[in-house]
Amino acid sequence: MRTVEYEDTLPGGRHWSMLVRRGVNLTLSDVQGGGNLAMLLYNPVNPLERLNLPDTLKCQHTFRITEGHCLYSDMGRIFCSVIHDDVGWHDAASGTCNKALVERKWGSTTYQELRNDVIRNGRDNFLIELAKYGLGKRDLAANMNWFSRVDVSADGVMQLADANSTPGAAVTLRFEMDTLVIMHSCPHPLQNAASYPRHAINFRLSLAEPLADDDACLLSREENGRGFVNTQLYALGDG
Amino acid sequence: MFKESERDTDSARQVTKVLAGDYCVYPVAAGETLRITDLEGNQAVDTLFFNSDDLHERYSAFDTIREQGNLYLTTNSVLLSDEGNPMLEIVADTCGRHDTLGGACAGESNTVRYALEKKTMHSCRDSWLLAIADEYAHLGLTKRDLTHNINFFMNVPVTEQGGLTFEDGISDAGKYVELVAHMNVLLLISNCPQLNNPCNGYNPTPIELAIWES
């Protein structure tokens, strides 16, 4: 286990962002279980390069994300690899909750009345974080929903699994390039709990081990081998 | 869900053939009906829609599938914008299933999916980028506006175990999908040139667009 360099906890329904450098591990933990962490990724040098989940899913022939998978940008590079996962299935196909959706499910609330317990929504949370970097709604893309599982029947019906993630379950992302990480902890958009769920997500940063020749993400698919070549070329000459 | 249309292209205000590897941009007014026909079968039609009165409002694949609770598009699917507004509705479909999960091909993703030397092959993203950089530069669209698209006539089933498969198309020559616009929209289509997977049956072919006034 590598030394934890930084640790923090995002309360349920909140948002944050940070630059994560190449060679850093980000470990997310679902503190109480049943949580959701929505995430978008951008290249800080050229934010037009961003997380592309359609490319991510099709090049690995997968609908779920778990250990051994990589998250790709639209430029054929790998933002991060999933090097450890206690959960087994993370959703990449449901987007995020917006104002109309949370009002429909949990009613309209005001800050005046509830202070920081006001019901926040995922789209607004993303927009606030994106605006800090000069990005806006045109820069939104399909997001990851860590800790949530959505099953699909043969005829396409989508269903959010109950209690997919247990208390303390963790997933570790090893960053393969410098990445702007945008995240929020609002409920999954298919969540139908009677009251607005507020699940804290803990996150820890540590320094990654160098990529080994037998790395599971590198070898999990031939496509990932080529993705790593693209990503390493991008860092050529950078120490 | 299979549903045939009673419309006749003789009464359409516009009928256009789009060759494989070409792009096209057309307005469709609220109330008008758009039909896309797969003329020779097994052709993926990579499609984006924008609100033509505010181009920064656009089709949102993931809001659309979540709100309908189903991964595939077919008759009665309402295509939603990123603002949650209905843009178009599928009113007829003789193919039965269309993908909106698989995205579009690009030179860079070709390097990952197939081989490094495939990166200079023509792709949907190239077609879109050329459209918005040249002939339609006056619209002010940039790469940030090219988001997750619909692949009409493409079949990308999800397995129970969470796998994703690219199946040979379920489409065939003459199959079509018809949509009525609920707002003024602008369509941006790349008639897919991909040669490396079965989405076009390894043989990209022309499509036909027809638009009827309301």
GROMACS .gro file of C-alpha atoms in nm:
model
  453
    1MET     CA    1   0.000   0.000   0.000
    2ARG     CA    2   0.145   0.335  -0.102
    3THR     CA    3   0.161   0.627   0.139
    4VAL     CA    4  -0.152   0.841   0.128
    5GLU     CA    5  -0.040   1.194   0.035
    6TYR     CA    6  -0.379   1.358   0.070
    7GLU     CA    7  -0.721   1.252   0.192
    8ASP     CA    8  -1.057   1.424   0.197
    9THR     CA    9  -1.427   1.340   0.203
   10LEU     CA   10  -1.695   1.485  -0.020
   11PRO     CA   11  -2.029   1.493   0.165
   12GLY     CA   12  -2.334   1.367  -0.030
   13GLY     CA   13  -2.473   1.603  -0.293
   14ARG     CA   14  -2.161   1.822  -0.319
   15HIS     CA   15  -1.903   1.897  -0.590
   16TRP     CA   16  -1.527   1.941  -0.621
   17SER     CA   17  -1.252   1.931  -0.883
   18MET     CA   18  -0.876   1.892  -0.894
   19LEU     CA   19  -0.581   1.844  -1.123
   20VAL     CA   20  -0.444   1.492  -1.090
   21ARG     CA   21  -0.097   1.440  -1.237
   22ARG     CA   22   0.027   1.146  -1.438
   23GLY     CA   23   0.159   0.883  -1.198
   24VAL     CA   24  -0.089   0.953  -0.921
   25ASN     CA   25  -0.347   0.707  -0.784
   26LEU     CA   26  -0.690   0.835  -0.687
   27THR     CA   27  -0.878   0.597  -0.457
   28LEU     CA   28  -1.250   0.657  -0.410
   29SER     CA   29  -1.434   0.496  -0.118
   30ASP     CA   30  -1.807   0.469  -0.070
   31VAL     CA   31  -1.815   0.550   0.302
   32GLN     CA   32  -2.168   0.431   0.392
   33GLY     CA   33  -2.235   0.210   0.087
   34GLY     CA   34  -2.497   0.272  -0.182
   35GLY     CA   35  -2.324   0.594  -0.289
   36ASN     CA   36  -2.260   0.750  -0.629
   37LEU     CA   37  -1.972   0.961  -0.751
   38ALA     CA   38  -2.020   1.125  -1.092
   39MET     CA   39  -1.701   1.214  -1.279
   40LEU     CA   40  -1.586   1.398  -1.592
   41LEU     CA   41  -1.225   1.416  -1.716
   42TYR     CA   42  -1.046   1.678  -1.928
   43ASN     CA   43  -0.695   1.738  -2.055
   44PRO     CA   44  -0.588   2.060  -1.874
   45VAL     CA   45  -0.357   2.155  -2.165
   46ASN     CA   46  -0.633   2.120  -2.424
   47PRO     CA   47  -0.976   2.082  -2.259
   48LEU     CA   48  -1.126   1.995  -2.599
   49GLU     CA   49  -0.977   1.654  -2.522
   50ARG     CA   50  -1.219   1.495  -2.277
   51LEU     CA   51  -1.356   1.172  -2.138
   52ASN     CA   52  -1.531   0.983  -2.416
   53LEU     CA   53  -1.737   0.700  -2.273
   54PRO     CA   54  -1.868   0.572  -2.608
   55ASP     CA   55  -1.505   0.529  -2.720
   56THR     CA   56  -1.418   0.379  -2.379
   57LEU     CA   57  -1.697   0.121  -2.393
   58LYS     CA   58  -1.664   0.018  -2.755
   59CYS     CA   59  -1.286  -0.023  -2.761
   60GLN     CA   60  -1.304  -0.256  -2.459
   61HIS     CA   61  -1.631  -0.421  -2.568
   62THR     CA   62  -1.784  -0.352  -2.230
   63PHE     CA   63  -2.091  -0.180  -2.087
   64ARG     CA   64  -1.974  -0.188  -1.725
   65ILE     CA   65  -1.646  -0.044  -1.596
   66THR     CA   66  -1.435  -0.237  -1.344
   67GLU     CA   67  -1.078  -0.344  -1.263
   68GLY     CA   68  -0.867  -0.388  -1.578
   69HIS     CA   69  -1.051  -0.122  -1.777
   70CYS     CA   70  -0.915   0.214  -1.892
   71LEU     CA   71  -1.101   0.543  -1.935
   72TYR     CA   72  -1.027   0.696  -2.276
   73SER     CA   73  -1.031   1.049  -2.414
   74ASP     CA   74  -1.172   1.124  -2.758
   75MET     CA   75  -0.809   1.145  -2.878
   76GLY     CA   76  -0.733   0.775  -2.827
   77ARG     CA   77  -0.542   0.832  -2.503
   78ILE     CA   78  -0.596   0.689  -2.155
   79PHE     CA   79  -0.677   0.934  -1.877
   80CYS     CA   80  -0.671   0.664  -1.611
   81SER     CA   81  -0.674   0.289  -1.554
   82VAL     CA   82  -0.888   0.106  -1.299
   83ILE     CA   83  -0.618  -0.085  -1.109
   84HIS     CA   84  -0.832  -0.198  -0.815
   85ASP     CA   85  -1.205  -0.238  -0.766
   86ASP     CA   86  -1.405  -0.384  -0.477
   87VAL     CA   87  -1.736  -0.321  -0.653
   88GLY     CA   88  -1.727  -0.500  -0.992
   89TRP     CA   89  -1.965  -0.283  -1.191
   90HIS     CA   90  -1.969   0.095  -1.237
   91ASP     CA   91  -2.221   0.270  -1.464
   92ALA     CA   92  -2.115   0.465  -1.772
   93ALA     CA   93  -2.447   0.512  -1.952
   94SER     CA   94  -2.696   0.708  -1.744
   95GLY     CA   95  -2.567   1.065  -1.740
   96THR     CA   96  -2.644   1.273  -1.434
   97CYS     CA   97  -2.941   1.420  -1.250
   98ASN     CA   98  -3.056   1.772  -1.339
   99LYS     CA   99  -3.275   2.029  -1.164
  100ALA     CA  100  -3.604   1.904  -1.313
  101LEU     CA  101  -3.522   1.544  -1.220
  102VAL     CA  102  -3.441   1.610  -0.855
  103GLU     CA  103  -3.745   1.837  -0.817
  104ARG     CA  104  -3.967   1.569  -0.968
  105LYS     CA  105  -3.833   1.308  -0.724
  106TRP     CA  106  -3.763   1.503  -0.408
  107GLY     CA  107  -3.935   1.837  -0.443
  108SER     CA  108  -3.814   2.193  -0.463
  109THR     CA  109  -3.593   2.327  -0.186
  110THR     CA  110  -3.413   2.656  -0.119
  111TYR     CA  111  -3.085   2.744   0.038
  112GLN     CA  112  -3.271   3.008   0.242
  113GLU     CA  113  -3.468   2.732   0.408
  114LEU     CA  114  -3.222   2.442   0.429
  115ARG     CA  115  -2.879   2.608   0.419
  116ASN     CA  116  -2.626   2.352   0.293
  117ASP     CA  117  -2.878   2.070   0.310
  118VAL     CA  118  -3.045   2.222   0.003
  119ILE     CA  119  -3.100   1.955  -0.264
  120ARG     CA  120  -2.833   2.001  -0.527
  121ASN     CA  121  -2.833   1.840  -0.870
  122GLY     CA  122  -2.553   1.687  -1.073
  123ARG     CA  123  -2.574   1.907  -1.382
  124ASP     CA  124  -2.554   2.229  -1.180
  125ASN     CA  125  -2.267   2.083  -0.977
  126PHE     CA  126  -2.075   1.994  -1.294
  127LEU     CA  127  -2.139   2.340  -1.442
  128ILE     CA  128  -2.006   2.514  -1.130
  129GLU     CA  129  -1.683   2.314  -1.136
  130LEU     CA  130  -1.640   2.346  -1.515
  131ALA     CA  131  -1.684   2.723  -1.498
  132LYS     CA  132  -1.376   2.744  -1.275
  133TYR     CA  133  -1.171   2.643  -1.580
  134GLY     CA  134  -1.355   2.851  -1.840
  135LEU     CA  135  -1.565   2.555  -1.948
  136GLY     CA  136  -1.942   2.545  -1.980
  137LYS     CA  137  -2.246   2.347  -2.083
  138ARG     CA  138  -2.115   2.284  -2.435
  139ASP     CA  139  -1.826   2.100  -2.269
  140LEU     CA  140  -2.047   1.855  -2.080
  141ALA     CA  141  -2.010   1.494  -2.187
  142ALA     CA  142  -2.131   1.155  -2.069
  143ASN     CA  143  -2.002   1.099  -1.715
  144MET     CA  144  -1.898   0.801  -1.507
  145ASN     CA  145  -2.121   0.705  -1.215
  146TRP     CA  146  -1.883   0.527  -0.980
  147PHE     CA  147  -2.039   0.277  -0.734
  148SER     CA  148  -2.365   0.247  -0.932
  149ARG     CA  149  -2.471  -0.048  -1.146
  150VAL     CA  150  -2.732  -0.034  -1.420
  151ASP     CA  151  -2.850  -0.362  -1.568
  152VAL     CA  152  -2.995  -0.381  -1.916
  153SER     CA  153  -3.246  -0.647  -2.028
  154ALA     CA  154  -3.239  -0.808  -2.372
  155ASP     CA  155  -3.492  -0.552  -2.495
  156GLY     CA  156  -3.294  -0.260  -2.354
  157VAL     CA  157  -3.477  -0.179  -2.028
  158MET     CA  158  -3.238  -0.012  -1.782
  159GLN     CA  159  -3.257  -0.077  -1.409
  160LEU     CA  160  -3.046   0.059  -1.124
  161ALA     CA  161  -2.928  -0.222  -0.894
  162ASP     CA  162  -3.000  -0.193  -0.521
  163ALA     CA  163  -2.705  -0.172  -0.283
  164ASN     CA  164  -2.442  -0.235  -0.552
  165SER     CA  165  -2.170  -0.093  -0.333
  166THR     CA  166  -2.105  -0.192   0.028
  167PRO     CA  167  -1.975   0.034   0.309
  168GLY     CA  168  -1.606   0.109   0.256
  169ALA     CA  169  -1.593  -0.035  -0.098
  170ALA     CA  170  -1.313   0.130  -0.295
  171VAL     CA  171  -1.199   0.178  -0.653
  172THR     CA  172  -0.850   0.300  -0.746
  173LEU     CA  173  -0.776   0.498  -1.062
  174ARG     CA  174  -0.417   0.528  -1.176
  175PHE     CA  175  -0.373   0.841  -1.384
  176GLU     CA  176  -0.177   0.789  -1.705
  177MET     CA  177  -0.180   1.158  -1.808
  178ASP     CA  178  -0.230   1.491  -1.633
  179THR     CA  179  -0.607   1.519  -1.590
  180LEU     CA  180  -0.861   1.770  -1.472
  181VAL     CA  181  -1.100   1.566  -1.257
  182ILE     CA  182  -1.452   1.711  -1.215
  183MET     CA  183  -1.677   1.529  -0.969
  184HIS     CA  184  -1.994   1.544  -0.764
  185SER     CA  185  -2.164   1.318  -0.513
  186CYS     CA  186  -2.531   1.364  -0.608
  187PRO     CA  187  -2.747   1.052  -0.635
  188HIS     CA  188  -2.748   0.840  -0.949
  189PRO     CA  189  -3.018   0.974  -1.185
  190LEU     CA  190  -3.213   0.645  -1.171
  191GLN     CA  191  -3.216   0.656  -0.790
  192ASN     CA  192  -3.574   0.643  -0.657
  193ALA     CA  193  -3.513   0.646  -0.280
  194ALA     CA  194  -3.795   0.806  -0.083
  195SER     CA  195  -3.568   1.079   0.051
  196TYR     CA  196  -3.274   1.245  -0.127
  197PRO     CA  197  -2.973   1.019  -0.060
  198ARG     CA  198  -2.668   1.189   0.087
  199HIS     CA  199  -2.377   0.949   0.064
  200ALA     CA  200  -2.027   1.074   0.142
  201ILE     CA  201  -1.740   0.966  -0.083
  202ASN     CA  202  -1.387   0.959   0.058
  203PHE     CA  203  -1.095   1.021  -0.180
  204ARG     CA  204  -0.723   0.962  -0.132
  205LEU     CA  205  -0.423   1.049  -0.345
  206SER     CA  206  -0.101   0.848  -0.350
  207LEU     CA  207   0.193   0.805  -0.587
  208ALA     CA  208   0.153   0.517  -0.834
  209GLU     CA  209   0.402   0.236  -0.893
  210PRO     CA  210   0.568   0.259  -1.236
  211LEU     CA  211   0.382   0.074  -1.511
  212ALA     CA  212   0.499  -0.289  -1.519
  213ASP     CA  213   0.523  -0.498  -1.835
  214ASP     CA  214   0.264  -0.736  -1.692
  215ASP     CA  215   0.021  -0.464  -1.583
  216ALA     CA  216  -0.334  -0.600  -1.583
  217CYS     CA  217  -0.487  -0.291  -1.750
  218LEU     CA  218  -0.215  -0.286  -2.017
  219LEU     CA  219  -0.271  -0.652  -2.100
  220SER     CA  220  -0.647  -0.681  -2.051
  221ARG     CA  221  -0.709  -0.610  -2.420
  222GLU     CA  222  -0.495  -0.552  -2.728
  223GLU     CA  223  -0.673  -0.218  -2.766
  224ASN     CA  224  -0.538  -0.103  -2.430
  225GLY     CA  225  -0.184  -0.187  -2.539
  226ARG     CA  226  -0.229   0.056  -2.829
  227GLY     CA  227  -0.397   0.309  -2.598
  228PHE     CA  228  -0.094   0.304  -2.368
  229VAL     CA  229   0.138   0.360  -2.668
  230ASN     CA  230  -0.066   0.670  -2.765
  231THR     CA  231  -0.059   0.797  -2.406
  232GLN     CA  232   0.313   0.738  -2.355
  233LEU     CA  233   0.389   0.922  -2.680
  234TYR     CA  234   0.202   1.222  -2.541
  235ALA     CA  235   0.441   1.230  -2.242
  236LEU     CA  236   0.759   1.165  -2.442
  237GLY     CA  237   1.041   1.385  -2.314
  238ASP     CA  238   0.842   1.491  -2.006
  239GLY     CA  239   1.074   1.350  -1.738
  240MET     CA  240  -4.106  -0.142  -3.226
  241PHE     CA  241  -4.174  -0.185  -3.597
  242LYS     CA  242  -4.407   0.070  -3.745
  243GLU     CA  243  -4.453   0.160  -4.109
  244SER     CA  244  -4.523   0.508  -4.242
  245GLU     CA  245  -4.798   0.607  -4.482
  246ARG     CA  246  -4.600   0.899  -4.622
  247ASP     CA  247  -4.503   0.912  -4.987
  248THR     CA  248  -4.179   1.078  -5.094
  249ASP     CA  249  -4.367   1.234  -5.388
  250SER     CA  250  -4.517   1.481  -5.139
  251ALA     CA  251  -4.188   1.556  -4.956
  252ARG     CA  252  -4.049   1.910  -4.977
  253GLN     CA  253  -3.699   1.769  -5.011
  254VAL     CA  254  -3.549   1.433  -5.106
  255THR     CA  255  -3.170   1.408  -5.092
  256LYS     CA  256  -2.928   1.122  -5.146
  257VAL     CA  257  -2.618   1.131  -4.923
  258LEU     CA  258  -2.321   0.923  -5.032
  259ALA     CA  259  -2.112   0.716  -4.791
  260GLY     CA  260  -1.838   0.928  -4.637
  261ASP     CA  261  -2.024   1.257  -4.698
  262TYR     CA  262  -2.171   1.495  -4.443
  263CYS     CA  263  -2.491   1.695  -4.470
  264VAL     CA  264  -2.655   1.974  -4.271
  265TYR     CA  265  -3.028   2.051  -4.304
  266PRO     CA  266  -3.288   2.240  -4.102
  267VAL     CA  267  -3.607   2.061  -4.002
  268ALA     CA  268  -3.877   2.295  -3.870
  269ALA     CA  269  -4.101   2.215  -3.575
  270GLY     CA  270  -4.385   1.996  -3.702
  271GLU     CA  271  -4.193   1.874  -4.006
  272THR     CA  272  -4.113   1.505  -4.056
  273LEU     CA  273  -3.773   1.365  -4.144
  274ARG     CA  274  -3.719   1.018  -4.290
  275ILE     CA  275  -3.378   0.855  -4.316
  276THR     CA  276  -3.366   0.553  -4.546
  277ASP     CA  277  -3.091   0.291  -4.550
  278LEU     CA  278  -3.092   0.246  -4.928
  279GLU     CA  279  -2.870  -0.062  -4.957
  280GLY     CA  280  -2.874  -0.199  -4.599
  281ASN     CA  281  -2.637  -0.219  -4.301
  282GLN     CA  282  -2.538   0.148  -4.309
  283ALA     CA  283  -2.466   0.345  -3.990
  284VAL     CA  284  -2.587   0.706  -4.004
  285ASP     CA  285  -2.404   0.914  -3.741
  286THR     CA  286  -2.643   1.191  -3.650
  287LEU     CA  287  -2.637   1.500  -3.426
  288PHE     CA  288  -2.928   1.738  -3.373
  289PHE     CA  289  -2.908   2.101  -3.257
  290ASN     CA  290  -3.182   2.349  -3.167
  291SER     CA  291  -3.158   2.575  -3.471
  292ASP     CA  292  -3.277   2.877  -3.267
  293ASP     CA  293  -3.001   2.820  -3.009
  294LEU     CA  294  -2.727   2.593  -3.140
  295HIS     CA  295  -2.584   2.550  -2.791
  296GLU     CA  296  -2.883   2.333  -2.705
  297ARG     CA  297  -2.825   1.988  -2.855
  298TYR     CA  298  -2.927   1.625  -2.858
  299SER     CA  299  -2.825   1.441  -2.542
  300ALA     CA  300  -2.785   1.066  -2.587
  301PHE     CA  301  -2.756   0.981  -2.221
  302ASP     CA  302  -3.047   1.199  -2.102
  303THR     CA  303  -3.260   1.046  -2.377
  304ILE     CA  304  -3.197   0.682  -2.289
  305ARG     CA  305  -3.222   0.741  -1.914
  306GLU     CA  306  -3.553   0.929  -1.934
  307GLN     CA  307  -3.709   0.660  -2.156
  308GLY     CA  308  -3.554   0.390  -1.935
  309ASN     CA  309  -3.433   0.202  -2.240
  310LEU     CA  310  -3.096   0.186  -2.411
  311TYR     CA  311  -3.223   0.158  -2.768
  312LEU     CA  312  -3.409   0.404  -2.987
  313THR     CA  313  -3.720   0.302  -3.181
  314THR     CA  314  -4.081   0.409  -3.244
  315ASN     CA  315  -4.211   0.640  -2.966
  316SER     CA  316  -3.859   0.732  -2.848
  317VAL     CA  317  -3.846   1.104  -2.771
  318LEU     CA  318  -3.504   1.253  -2.839
  319LEU     CA  319  -3.420   1.494  -2.559
  320SER     CA  320  -3.185   1.791  -2.554
  321ASP     CA  321  -2.923   1.858  -2.288
  322GLU     CA  322  -3.182   2.099  -2.140
  323GLY     CA  323  -3.434   1.814  -2.113
  324ASN     CA  324  -3.655   1.947  -2.394
  325PRO     CA  325  -3.812   1.715  -2.656
  326MET     CA  326  -3.635   1.773  -2.989
  327LEU     CA  327  -3.780   1.501  -3.210
  328GLU     CA  328  -3.988   1.185  -3.175
  329ILE     CA  329  -3.954   0.865  -3.372
  330VAL     CA  330  -4.294   0.804  -3.535
  331ALA     CA  331  -4.209   0.518  -3.772
  332ASP     CA  332  -3.931   0.261  -3.779
  333THR     CA  333  -3.895  -0.043  -4.001
  334CYS     CA  334  -3.552  -0.135  -3.860
  335GLY     CA  335  -3.659  -0.174  -3.496
  336ARG     CA  336  -3.353  -0.064  -3.303
  337HIS     CA  337  -3.098   0.216  -3.327
  338ASP     CA  338  -2.785   0.277  -3.120
  339THR     CA  339  -2.696   0.590  -2.929
  340LEU     CA  340  -2.428   0.442  -2.701
  341GLY     CA  341  -2.148   0.366  -2.947
  342GLY     CA  342  -2.051   0.717  -3.053
  343ALA     CA  343  -1.877   0.806  -3.375
  344CYS     CA  344  -1.557   0.686  -3.536
  345ALA     CA  345  -1.245   0.905  -3.540
  346GLY     CA  346  -0.887   0.860  -3.657
  347GLU     CA  347  -0.762   0.851  -3.299
  348SER     CA  348  -1.008   0.587  -3.184
  349ASN     CA  349  -0.920   0.385  -3.496
  350THR     CA  350  -0.562   0.361  -3.364
  351VAL     CA  351  -0.691   0.203  -3.043
  352ARG     CA  352  -0.960  -0.020  -3.188
  353TYR     CA  353  -0.780  -0.149  -3.497
  354ALA     CA  354  -0.419  -0.046  -3.560
  355LEU     CA  355  -0.197   0.260  -3.566
  356GLU     CA  356  -0.196   0.271  -3.946
  357LYS     CA  357  -0.577   0.305  -3.954
  358LYS     CA  358  -0.556   0.659  -3.821
  359THR     CA  359  -0.561   0.829  -4.161
  360MET     CA  360  -0.872   0.648  -4.280
  361HIS     CA  361  -1.177   0.868  -4.331
  362SER     CA  362  -1.400   0.894  -4.024
  363CYS     CA  363  -1.729   1.044  -3.908
  364ARG     CA  364  -1.554   1.296  -3.687
  365ASP     CA  365  -1.348   1.416  -3.984
  366SER     CA  366  -1.670   1.472  -4.178
  367TRP     CA  367  -1.827   1.668  -3.893
  368LEU     CA  368  -1.513   1.874  -3.832
  369LEU     CA  369  -1.489   1.966  -4.200
  370ALA     CA  370  -1.859   2.060  -4.210
  371ILE     CA  371  -1.832   2.300  -3.915
  372ALA     CA  372  -1.490   2.436  -4.015
  373ASP     CA  373  -1.569   2.515  -4.378
  374GLU     CA  374  -1.910   2.510  -4.545
  375TYR     CA  375  -2.097   2.573  -4.218
  376ALA     CA  376  -1.831   2.778  -4.037
  377HIS     CA  377  -2.083   3.063  -4.009
  378LEU     CA  378  -2.278   2.858  -3.753
  379GLY     CA  379  -1.997   2.903  -3.499
  380LEU     CA  380  -1.992   2.538  -3.396
  381THR     CA  381  -1.661   2.390  -3.275
  382LYS     CA  382  -1.532   2.051  -3.165
  383ARG     CA  383  -1.689   2.108  -2.822
  384ASP     CA  384  -2.032   2.093  -2.988
  385LEU     CA  385  -1.967   1.749  -3.136
  386THR     CA  386  -2.111   1.532  -2.864
  387HIS     CA  387  -2.248   1.177  -2.835
  388ASN     CA  388  -2.456   1.095  -3.140
  389ILE     CA  389  -2.720   0.858  -3.269
  390ASN     CA  390  -2.613   0.573  -3.495
  391PHE     CA  391  -2.927   0.507  -3.695
  392PHE     CA  392  -2.947   0.148  -3.821
  393MET     CA  393  -2.657   0.034  -3.600
  394ASN     CA  394  -2.697  -0.259  -3.361
  395VAL     CA  395  -2.491  -0.256  -3.039
  396PRO     CA  396  -2.652  -0.498  -2.793
  397VAL     CA  397  -2.550  -0.512  -2.425
  398THR     CA  398  -2.518  -0.859  -2.271
  399GLU     CA  399  -2.650  -0.961  -1.930
  400GLN     CA  400  -2.292  -0.974  -1.799
  401GLY     CA  401  -2.232  -0.613  -1.902
  402GLY     CA  402  -2.051  -0.683  -2.228
  403LEU     CA  403  -2.094  -0.480  -2.543
  404THR     CA  404  -2.114  -0.642  -2.883
  405PHE     CA  405  -2.109  -0.494  -3.231
  406GLU     CA  406  -2.345  -0.708  -3.428
  407ASP     CA  407  -2.397  -0.726  -3.796
  408GLY     CA  408  -2.670  -0.476  -3.871
  409ILE     CA  409  -3.033  -0.567  -3.826
  410SER     CA  410  -3.109  -0.321  -4.101
  411ASP     CA  411  -3.164  -0.406  -4.465
  412ALA     CA  412  -3.208  -0.232  -4.799
  413GLY     CA  413  -3.498   0.013  -4.785
  414LYS     CA  414  -3.542   0.016  -4.407
  415TYR     CA  415  -3.618   0.359  -4.268
  416VAL     CA  416  -3.674   0.562  -3.956
  417GLU     CA  417  -3.905   0.862  -3.944
  418LEU     CA  418  -3.900   1.144  -3.692
  419VAL     CA  419  -4.127   1.441  -3.630
  420ALA     CA  420  -3.956   1.755  -3.500
  421HIS     CA  421  -4.088   1.912  -3.179
  422MET     CA  422  -3.865   2.218  -3.214
  423ASN     CA  423  -3.676   2.380  -3.498
  424VAL     CA  424  -3.373   2.156  -3.537
  425LEU     CA  425  -3.061   2.145  -3.746
  426LEU     CA  426  -2.931   1.801  -3.833
  427LEU     CA  427  -2.564   1.722  -3.885
  428ILE     CA  428  -2.514   1.379  -4.040
  429SER     CA  429  -2.204   1.185  -4.129
  430ASN     CA  430  -2.290   0.891  -4.350
  431CYS     CA  431  -2.036   0.661  -4.187
  432PRO     CA  432  -1.722   0.569  -4.387
  433GLN     CA  433  -1.594   0.307  -4.136
  434LEU     CA  434  -1.443   0.006  -4.315
  435ASN     CA  435  -1.303  -0.183  -4.015
  436ASN     CA  436  -1.610  -0.327  -3.845
  437PRO     CA  437  -1.946  -0.476  -3.937
  438CYS     CA  438  -2.147  -0.157  -3.863
  439ASN     CA  439  -2.158  -0.086  -4.238
  440GLY     CA  440  -2.119  -0.448  -4.345
  441TYR     CA  441  -1.761  -0.348  -4.444
  442ASN     CA  442  -1.919  -0.168  -4.739
  443PRO     CA  443  -2.048   0.189  -4.672
  444THR     CA  444  -2.343   0.279  -4.893
  445PRO     CA  445  -2.571   0.580  -4.966
  446ILE     CA  446  -2.872   0.692  -4.761
  447GLU     CA  447  -3.172   0.903  -4.853
  448LEU     CA  448  -3.319   1.189  -4.653
  449ALA     CA  449  -3.676   1.305  -4.709
  450ILE     CA  450  -3.843   1.597  -4.530
  451TRP     CA  451  -4.219   1.667  -4.530
  452GLU     CA  452  -4.379   1.994  -4.426
  453SER     CA  453  -4.621   1.980  -4.135
   0.00000   0.00000   0.00000
